[in-house]
Every structure is written in structure tokens, then in C-alpha cells.
Coordinates of C-alpha atoms and ligand atoms in Angstrom, one line a residue:
M11 CA -0.2 0.1 0.2
S12 CA 1.6 2.8 -0.5
K13 CA 1.7 5.7 1.8
R14 CA 0.1 9.4 1.9
K15 CA 1.9 12.1 0.5
P16 CA 1.7 14.7 3.8
L17 CA -0.5 18.2 3.2
V18 CA 2.2 20.6 3.0
V19 CA 0.5 24.6 3.8
V20 CA 2.6 27.4 2.5
T21 CA 1.4 30.7 3.2
R22 CA 3.4 32.5 0.8
R23 CA 5.0 32.4 -3.0
L24 CA 8.7 30.9 -2.5
P25 CA 10.7 30.4 -5.3
D26 CA 9.7 28.3 -8.5
A27 CA 12.5 25.6 -8.0
V28 CA 11.1 25.3 -4.5
E29 CA 7.7 25.3 -5.3
T30 CA 8.8 22.4 -8.3
R31 CA 10.5 20.5 -5.7
M32 CA 8.0 20.6 -3.2
R33 CA 5.2 19.9 -6.1
E34 CA 7.3 17.0 -6.5
L35 CA 7.3 15.6 -2.9
F36 CA 3.9 16.4 -1.2
D37 CA 0.3 17.4 -1.3
V38 CA 1.2 20.9 -1.6
R39 CA -1.1 23.7 -1.6
L40 CA 0.4 27.1 -2.6
N41 CA -0.5 30.2 -2.4
A42 CA -0.4 31.5 -5.8
E43 CA -1.4 35.1 -4.3
D44 CA 1.9 35.7 -2.1
R45 CA -0.9 38.2 0.0
P46 CA -0.9 37.1 3.7
M47 CA -3.0 34.8 4.6
S48 CA -6.4 35.8 6.1
A49 CA -7.0 34.8 9.8
D50 CA -9.6 32.8 9.1
A51 CA -7.5 31.3 5.9
L52 CA -4.8 30.4 8.5
A53 CA -7.0 28.6 10.6
A54 CA -8.2 26.6 8.3
A55 CA -4.8 25.7 6.6
L56 CA -3.5 24.6 10.3
R57 CA -6.8 22.1 10.5
E58 CA -6.3 20.1 7.1
A59 CA -2.8 20.1 6.9
D60 CA -0.1 18.4 7.9
V61 CA 2.7 20.5 7.8
L62 CA 2.3 24.5 8.0
V63 CA 5.3 26.3 5.6
P64 CA 4.4 29.7 7.2
T65 CA 7.3 33.2 7.0
V66 CA 7.3 36.5 8.9
T67 CA 3.4 37.9 8.2
D68 CA 1.7 35.0 9.8
E69 CA 0.8 35.5 13.2
I70 CA 0.4 31.8 14.8
D71 CA -0.4 32.5 18.0
S72 CA -1.6 29.6 20.9
G73 CA -5.3 31.0 19.8
I74 CA -4.3 29.9 16.0
L75 CA -2.9 27.1 17.5
A76 CA -5.7 25.9 19.6
Q77 CA -7.6 25.6 15.9
A78 CA -5.3 23.3 14.6
G79 CA -5.8 19.8 13.3
P80 CA -5.1 16.8 14.8
N81 CA -2.7 15.9 11.4
L82 CA -0.9 19.3 12.2
R83 CA 2.8 17.9 13.3
L84 CA 5.2 20.0 11.9
I85 CA 5.7 23.5 11.1
A86 CA 8.4 24.3 9.3
N87 CA 9.4 28.0 8.9
F88 CA 10.8 29.5 5.9
G89 CA 13.0 31.9 7.9
N90 CA 15.2 32.0 10.6
G91 CA 13.4 34.7 13.6
V92 CA 10.5 32.4 15.4
D93 CA 9.0 34.8 16.9
H94 CA 5.9 35.4 14.7
I95 CA 4.8 31.9 16.2
D96 CA 3.7 31.2 19.9
V97 CA 6.6 28.2 19.5
A98 CA 6.0 27.2 23.4
A99 CA 1.8 26.6 22.4
A100 CA 3.0 24.4 19.5
L101 CA 5.5 22.4 21.8
E102 CA 2.7 21.4 24.3
R103 CA 0.6 20.5 21.7
G104 CA 3.3 17.9 20.2
I105 CA 3.6 20.1 17.3
T106 CA 7.5 20.4 15.8
V107 CA 8.3 24.0 14.7
T108 CA 11.7 24.0 12.3
N109 CA 13.3 27.2 10.4
T110 CA 15.4 27.9 8.0
P111 CA 19.3 29.6 10.1
G112 CA 23.1 29.8 8.5
V113 CA 22.1 29.7 4.8
L114 CA 20.8 34.0 5.1
T115 CA 24.2 34.7 7.6
E116 CA 26.1 36.3 4.8
D117 CA 24.0 37.9 3.1
T118 CA 22.0 39.9 5.8
A119 CA 25.3 40.8 7.4
D120 CA 26.1 42.2 3.8
M121 CA 22.8 44.6 4.6
T122 CA 23.6 45.2 7.8
M123 CA 26.9 46.2 6.2
A124 CA 25.4 48.2 3.2
L125 CA 22.8 50.2 6.2
I126 CA 25.6 51.3 8.2
L127 CA 27.0 52.3 4.9
A128 CA 24.4 54.0 3.8
V129 CA 23.6 56.2 6.8
A130 CA 27.1 57.4 7.2
R131 CA 28.3 57.8 3.8
R132 CA 24.1 59.5 3.5
V133 CA 24.3 56.7 0.3
T134 CA 20.6 57.0 -0.5
E135 CA 20.1 60.5 -0.1
G136 CA 22.9 61.1 -3.2
A137 CA 21.8 58.4 -4.8
R138 CA 18.5 61.0 -5.3
I139 CA 20.9 64.2 -6.3
I140 CA 21.0 63.2 -10.3
P141 CA 17.6 61.7 -11.1
D142 CA 16.3 64.1 -9.1
D143 CA 18.2 66.4 -11.3
E144 CA 19.7 68.3 -8.3
W145 CA 23.3 68.3 -9.2
N146 CA 23.9 71.8 -10.7
T147 CA 26.8 73.9 -9.2
G148 CA 29.5 70.6 -9.5
W149 CA 31.4 69.0 -6.9
S150 CA 31.8 70.8 -3.2
P151 CA 34.0 70.8 -0.6
T152 CA 31.6 71.0 1.7
W153 CA 28.5 69.7 0.2
M154 CA 27.0 66.4 1.1
L155 CA 29.8 65.1 3.8
G156 CA 29.5 62.4 6.0
R157 CA 31.1 60.0 8.9
R158 CA 33.9 58.3 8.1
I159 CA 33.6 54.3 9.7
T160 CA 36.9 53.9 9.9
G161 CA 38.9 53.7 13.3
K162 CA 35.4 54.2 14.9
R163 CA 33.3 52.0 17.7
L164 CA 31.1 49.7 16.2
G165 CA 28.7 47.7 18.9
I166 CA 26.9 45.1 18.3
V167 CA 23.7 43.5 19.9
G168 CA 23.8 39.6 19.8
M169 CA 27.3 38.1 18.7
G170 CA 25.4 35.1 17.1
R171 CA 25.8 34.1 13.6
I172 CA 24.4 37.5 12.0
G173 CA 26.5 39.4 14.8
Q174 CA 29.5 37.7 13.8
A175 CA 29.5 37.9 10.1
L176 CA 28.6 41.7 10.5
A177 CA 31.9 41.1 12.9
R178 CA 34.5 40.1 10.3
R179 CA 33.0 42.7 7.5
A180 CA 33.4 45.4 9.8
R181 CA 37.0 44.5 10.7
A182 CA 37.6 44.6 7.4
F183 CA 36.1 48.0 7.1
G184 CA 38.8 49.3 9.7
L185 CA 35.6 49.4 12.4
Q186 CA 37.3 48.4 16.3
I187 CA 34.3 45.9 17.2
H188 CA 32.5 46.0 20.7
Y189 CA 29.6 43.2 21.9
H190 CA 27.2 42.5 24.0
N191 CA 25.3 39.0 24.0
R192 CA 23.5 37.1 26.3
R193 CA 27.2 35.0 26.6
R194 CA 30.5 35.7 26.3
V195 CA 31.9 34.1 22.9
P196 CA 34.2 31.3 22.5
A197 CA 37.3 33.0 23.2
A198 CA 39.1 32.1 19.9
T199 CA 35.9 33.6 18.3
E200 CA 36.5 37.0 20.2
S201 CA 40.3 37.1 19.7
A202 CA 39.2 36.6 15.8
L203 CA 37.0 39.1 15.7
D204 CA 39.9 41.3 17.4
A205 CA 36.0 41.5 19.4
T206 CA 35.5 43.8 23.4
Y207 CA 32.8 42.0 24.9
W208 CA 30.7 44.0 27.8
E209 CA 28.4 42.2 29.7
S210 CA 26.6 45.2 30.3
L211 CA 24.6 46.8 27.3
D212 CA 24.3 50.0 29.0
Q213 CA 28.1 50.8 29.5
M214 CA 28.5 49.6 25.7
L215 CA 25.7 52.1 24.7
A216 CA 27.6 54.8 26.1
R217 CA 31.5 53.8 24.3
V218 CA 30.0 53.1 20.8
D219 CA 29.4 55.1 17.5
I220 CA 27.7 52.6 15.7
V221 CA 25.1 50.2 17.1
S222 CA 23.4 46.5 15.2
V223 CA 20.9 44.9 16.5
N224 CA 21.1 41.9 15.8
C225 CA 20.0 39.8 18.5
P226 CA 16.0 37.4 18.1
H227 CA 13.1 39.1 19.4
T228 CA 12.7 36.8 22.3
P229 CA 10.7 37.8 25.5
A230 CA 13.5 39.5 27.1
T231 CA 14.7 41.6 24.3
Y232 CA 11.5 43.5 23.3
H233 CA 12.3 47.0 23.9
L234 CA 15.8 46.1 24.6
L235 CA 17.0 49.5 23.0
S236 CA 14.1 50.7 25.3
A237 CA 14.2 55.0 25.8
R238 CA 16.0 55.0 28.8
R239 CA 18.8 53.0 26.9
L240 CA 18.9 54.9 23.2
K241 CA 19.4 57.7 25.6
L242 CA 22.9 56.4 26.7
L243 CA 24.6 57.2 23.2
K244 CA 26.9 59.4 21.6
R245 CA 24.7 62.6 19.8
E246 CA 26.6 61.4 17.0
A247 CA 25.7 57.7 17.5
I248 CA 24.0 55.9 14.2
V249 CA 21.4 52.7 15.2
V250 CA 21.0 49.8 12.9
N251 CA 18.7 47.1 13.3
T252 CA 18.5 44.3 11.0
A253 CA 16.8 41.9 13.5
R254 CA 13.2 42.3 14.0
G255 CA 12.0 46.0 15.0
E256 CA 10.3 45.2 18.3
V257 CA 14.1 44.6 20.2
I258 CA 14.0 48.9 19.2
D259 CA 11.6 51.3 21.1
E260 CA 11.1 52.3 17.8
N261 CA 9.3 55.7 18.7
A262 CA 11.4 56.7 21.2
L263 CA 14.7 56.1 18.4
A264 CA 12.2 58.7 16.1
R265 CA 11.7 61.2 19.4
L266 CA 15.8 60.9 19.8
I267 CA 17.0 61.7 16.3
E268 CA 13.9 64.7 15.2
A269 CA 15.8 65.9 19.1
G270 CA 19.3 65.7 17.6
D271 CA 20.6 62.9 20.6
V272 CA 21.0 60.5 18.3
S273 CA 22.8 61.0 15.2
A274 CA 20.8 58.5 12.1
A275 CA 18.7 54.9 11.9
G276 CA 18.8 52.8 9.6
L277 CA 16.3 49.8 10.0
D278 CA 15.1 47.0 8.1
V279 CA 13.0 46.1 10.6
F280 CA 10.0 47.1 12.0
E281 CA 7.6 47.0 14.9
Q282 CA 4.3 46.7 12.9
E283 CA 5.6 45.6 9.6
P284 CA 4.5 46.2 7.4
A285 CA 2.7 49.8 8.7
V286 CA 6.4 51.8 9.6
S287 CA 5.9 54.4 11.8
P288 CA 5.1 57.9 9.7
R289 CA 7.6 60.0 11.5
L290 CA 10.5 57.2 11.2
V291 CA 9.1 57.7 7.0
K292 CA 9.4 61.6 7.9
L293 CA 12.7 61.3 8.7
A294 CA 14.0 59.5 5.7
R295 CA 12.5 62.1 3.7
T296 CA 15.0 64.0 5.5
G297 CA 17.5 62.0 5.3
K298 CA 18.3 60.9 8.9
V299 CA 17.2 57.4 8.3
V300 CA 17.2 55.0 5.8
L301 CA 14.3 52.4 6.1
L302 CA 14.4 48.7 4.0
P303 CA 11.0 46.9 3.7
H304 CA 13.1 44.0 5.5
M305 CA 15.4 43.0 2.6
G306 CA 18.5 41.1 4.5
S307 CA 17.9 37.8 3.4
A308 CA 16.7 39.4 0.0
T309 CA 19.1 37.9 -2.3
H310 CA 17.7 34.7 -5.0
E311 CA 20.4 32.5 -3.6
S312 CA 19.7 32.7 0.4
R313 CA 16.2 32.1 -0.8
L314 CA 16.8 28.9 -3.1
D315 CA 19.0 27.8 0.0
M316 CA 15.9 28.8 2.7
G317 CA 13.3 26.5 0.5
E318 CA 16.1 23.9 0.4
K319 CA 16.1 24.5 4.2
V320 CA 12.6 24.1 4.8
I321 CA 12.3 21.0 2.3
I322 CA 14.8 18.8 3.9
N323 CA 13.1 20.0 7.9
I324 CA 9.6 18.4 6.2
K325 CA 11.2 15.0 4.2
T326 CA 12.9 14.6 7.7
F327 CA 10.4 14.6 9.7
M328 CA 8.7 12.2 7.6
D329 CA 10.6 10.3 6.9
G330 CA 10.8 9.9 11.3
H331 CA 13.9 11.0 11.9
R332 CA 14.5 14.5 14.2
P333 CA 14.5 17.3 11.6
P334 CA 18.4 19.7 11.9
D335 CA 16.6 22.5 12.5
R336 CA 14.4 22.0 15.2
I337 CA 13.3 24.5 17.7
L338 CA 14.0 23.2 20.8
P339 CA 12.3 24.5 24.4
S340 CA 16.2 25.6 25.7
M341 CA 16.6 28.2 22.0
L342 CA 13.4 29.9 22.8
Ligands
NAD688 N1 17.0 41.1 8.4 C1 15.8 39.7 7.8 O1 16.2 39.6 7.0 C2 17.0 39.2 8.9 C3 17.2 37.8 8.3 C4 17.3 36.9 9.3 C5 17.5 36.7 10.6 N2 16.9 38.1 11.0 C6 16.6 38.1 12.3 O2 18.6 37.8 13.3 C7 18.3 37.5 14.2 C8 19.8 36.8 14.4 O3 19.9 35.7 13.7 P1 21.4 34.7 13.4 O4 20.7 33.6 12.7 O5 22.3 35.5 14.3 O6 20.5 33.9 15.4 P2 21.6 33.2 16.3 O7 20.5 33.0 17.0 O8 22.8 32.9 15.3 O9 22.7 34.4 17.1 C9 21.6 35.3 18.1 C10 22.2 35.8 19.3 O10 21.6 37.2 20.3 C11 21.7 36.1 21.4 N3 20.9 37.1 21.8 C12 19.6 36.4 22.6 N4 18.9 37.1 23.7 C13 19.6 38.0 23.8 C14 19.9 39.0 24.6 N5 18.5 38.9 25.4 N6 20.3 40.3 24.6 C15 21.2 40.1 24.6 N7 21.8 39.0 22.9 C16 21.1 38.4 23.2 C17 22.6 34.8 21.4 O11 23.3 34.7 22.5 C18 22.8 34.6 19.9 O12 24.5 34.5 20.0 C19 17.3 36.2 13.5 O13 17.1 36.2 14.9 C20 15.7 36.9 13.4 O14 15.1 37.4 14.1 C21 16.5 38.8 10.1
DGY689 O1 14.3 35.5 10.2 C1 14.9 36.2 9.2 O2 15.1 34.6 7.8 C2 13.8 37.0 7.9 O3 14.1 38.2 8.7 C3 12.4 36.7 7.6 O4 11.8 36.0 8.5

């Protein structure tokens, strides 16, 4: 008797090659429309599916998980961060959760470096000048001046995969690496990155010129960069976030930039995505803030590799083995 293929419900459009492979392997329900599913559609999917493949745009809380059908055994997230899933509630119901770490590390670190450079050297502001026909007086010694990054101090909050990949890049740009992490990284890593560890986030913030958020959003990191902590930064400091919007008190950041107490920011992620605070949008028009629509892992290569990881996680799980990227309670 042939085994029934698992019903895999995918909530967003995935790269063609990934969808093709999924069709071959699974009984798959795809989302050709590529819009986030409504809560009702998501609940219906959870009732029917053996496996759900969500993304960061799906809010999978305990309420929606309570509507899951008896067949749902795996949530194979297409993405690294799992803060949009109530993993504890899923695990309680015997549902395994996996993610796609590692394969998007380098691309997300590139985008973080790109934001640091864009903000410090006013790249997006400058790039608008010629198309807007505003370059009338030619080169000038005093025009469009930014900030040198060489020799400055970069403070990385969350020295994991992306934090370390950023540190490697930043060193090549002559930045001095400082970091705060839940745990100090191994001495060999610290020494290879020539990185200075700060047990006290407050003390590190007061000393760095650029701060980059690279930790996950968890109950412990919600508004980790609170108004109080942001006020510890130097007035010329630049804040960069490619992790999750919720780690920074976005309103406080906007207020401090408006008041000139923090210089500028480069943000790829926001507290209420896809809605972005009008204050930040206004600041982006003045050039003090660079805003990207959550593009950290947006390369063809990362997205194909993420799809490959999702498939491997589903296949391994369905074959009765432990999927490689299982989220364990100790990680929460
Ligand atoms: N912008 C994007 O498109 C994009 C792409 C990939 C990942 N991300 C985000 O980046 C995050 C980091 O990814 P990663 O692969 O580097 O994860 P990781 O698990 O390798 O690293 C995260 C680091 O943060 C540290 N950390 C956790 N809680 C902390 C706390 N309370 N205080 C200080 N440090 C803490 C951990 O110890 C770890 O070293 C993801 O969780 C995800 O939210 C965003
Ligand atoms: O965490 C990630 O992989 C990206 O932010 C998309 O979820």
C-alpha cells in the first residue's frame, strides 16, 4: 500500500524551483496570490495540514494553534526568526517547529553593512540627487558630508551567526568591534574578531559610534533598546537594525533623532510591519533615516537555500527522523 503524501500548506509564494520540488515530494497547497493569509484562512490551513510552511508575515499565536487539526505535526518556517510563532504553545501540542538558520547569514550581514555605509555616507540621499536633477553646482568641499566609519566603534547586540558575520565585514572596514551578548562567545572567536565583550549593555552603548541589533526578538529582548538606553548613546551615534523591530523602542528612537540626540538610523525591520511609523518615514525624507522593507535575506541564493532547508526539514521529519533545524525549548 502506498503511503499518503503529507499535505503541506505554504502561506506565501516561494521561488519557482522550491515550489517545483515541493510539488514532486508533497501534496502541496501553494499561495499563488502571495498575500499574507487572513486569520481565517490560516486557521483553515492549520485544521487541514500535516505541515504548515509559514513566514514572518503569519501570526501563529496560541489562539490560532488551538484551532489546529489532529494531523498538524510540523511547522516548517521559511525564515530564521520564529518570534511570529508561539513555539512554546506549539511544542505543548506536540507540534515540532523548524527554521532556516545559517544559509542567510552572509546576505543579512551584507545588508547590515550596507545600511551602516548608507547612513554614515548618505548613500541613499546622494543617489536621489542626479535623477532629481539637483546637481547643478558640481563638486563642492562642503556639500553632502557624511561620517567616516574607519576607526569608529561598532557595538553589536547579539553576537550570533549574523553578528559575527557583520563583525568580520566591519573589521575589514577598519571598525573596532565591541559586543554585548547573552553569553560571552568563545575566546577563540573573540580573539579572531578582535572583539571587546561588554557584560553591561548600558556601558557599551555609551561608548560606541554605531550600534547594530542582531539578537532575536524574545520576551527578554522586547525594547531592549529602550528610551532610557537609547539616551545613553552619543549624539553622533548611528543605530542599525536588521534583526526585529520589536527589539528597539521605535517611537523613542524617532523622537531622539528628531531632537538631534541620536544622529541617524538604518532600519530593515519594524515593530508593526508592513506598517512603518509615519515619524520614521518623515525622517527618511530628511535623509536622517534609511528604511528598507525587510530585505536582509533577499537574494536569490538565500531564498533558494532557505527553501532547500524547509524541504529537508519536512522530508527528514516525515521519514521519522529529527529535522536538522528543530527549535528546542532551550532556545526560546
Ligand atoms: N532582516 C532579515 O531579513 C533577517 C534575516 C535573518 C535573520 N534575521 C533576524 O536576525 C536574528 C539573528 O539571527 P542569527 O542567525 O544571527 O541568530 P543567532 O541565534 O545565531 O544569534 C543571535 C544571538 O543573540 C543572542 N541573544 C539572544 N538573546 C539575547 C539577549 N537577551 N541579550 C543579548 N543577546 C542575546 C544569542 O545569544 C545569539 O548569540 C534572527 O533571530 C532574526 O530575527 C533577520
Ligand atoms: O528571520 C528571517 O529569516 C527573516 O527576517 C524573515 O523571516
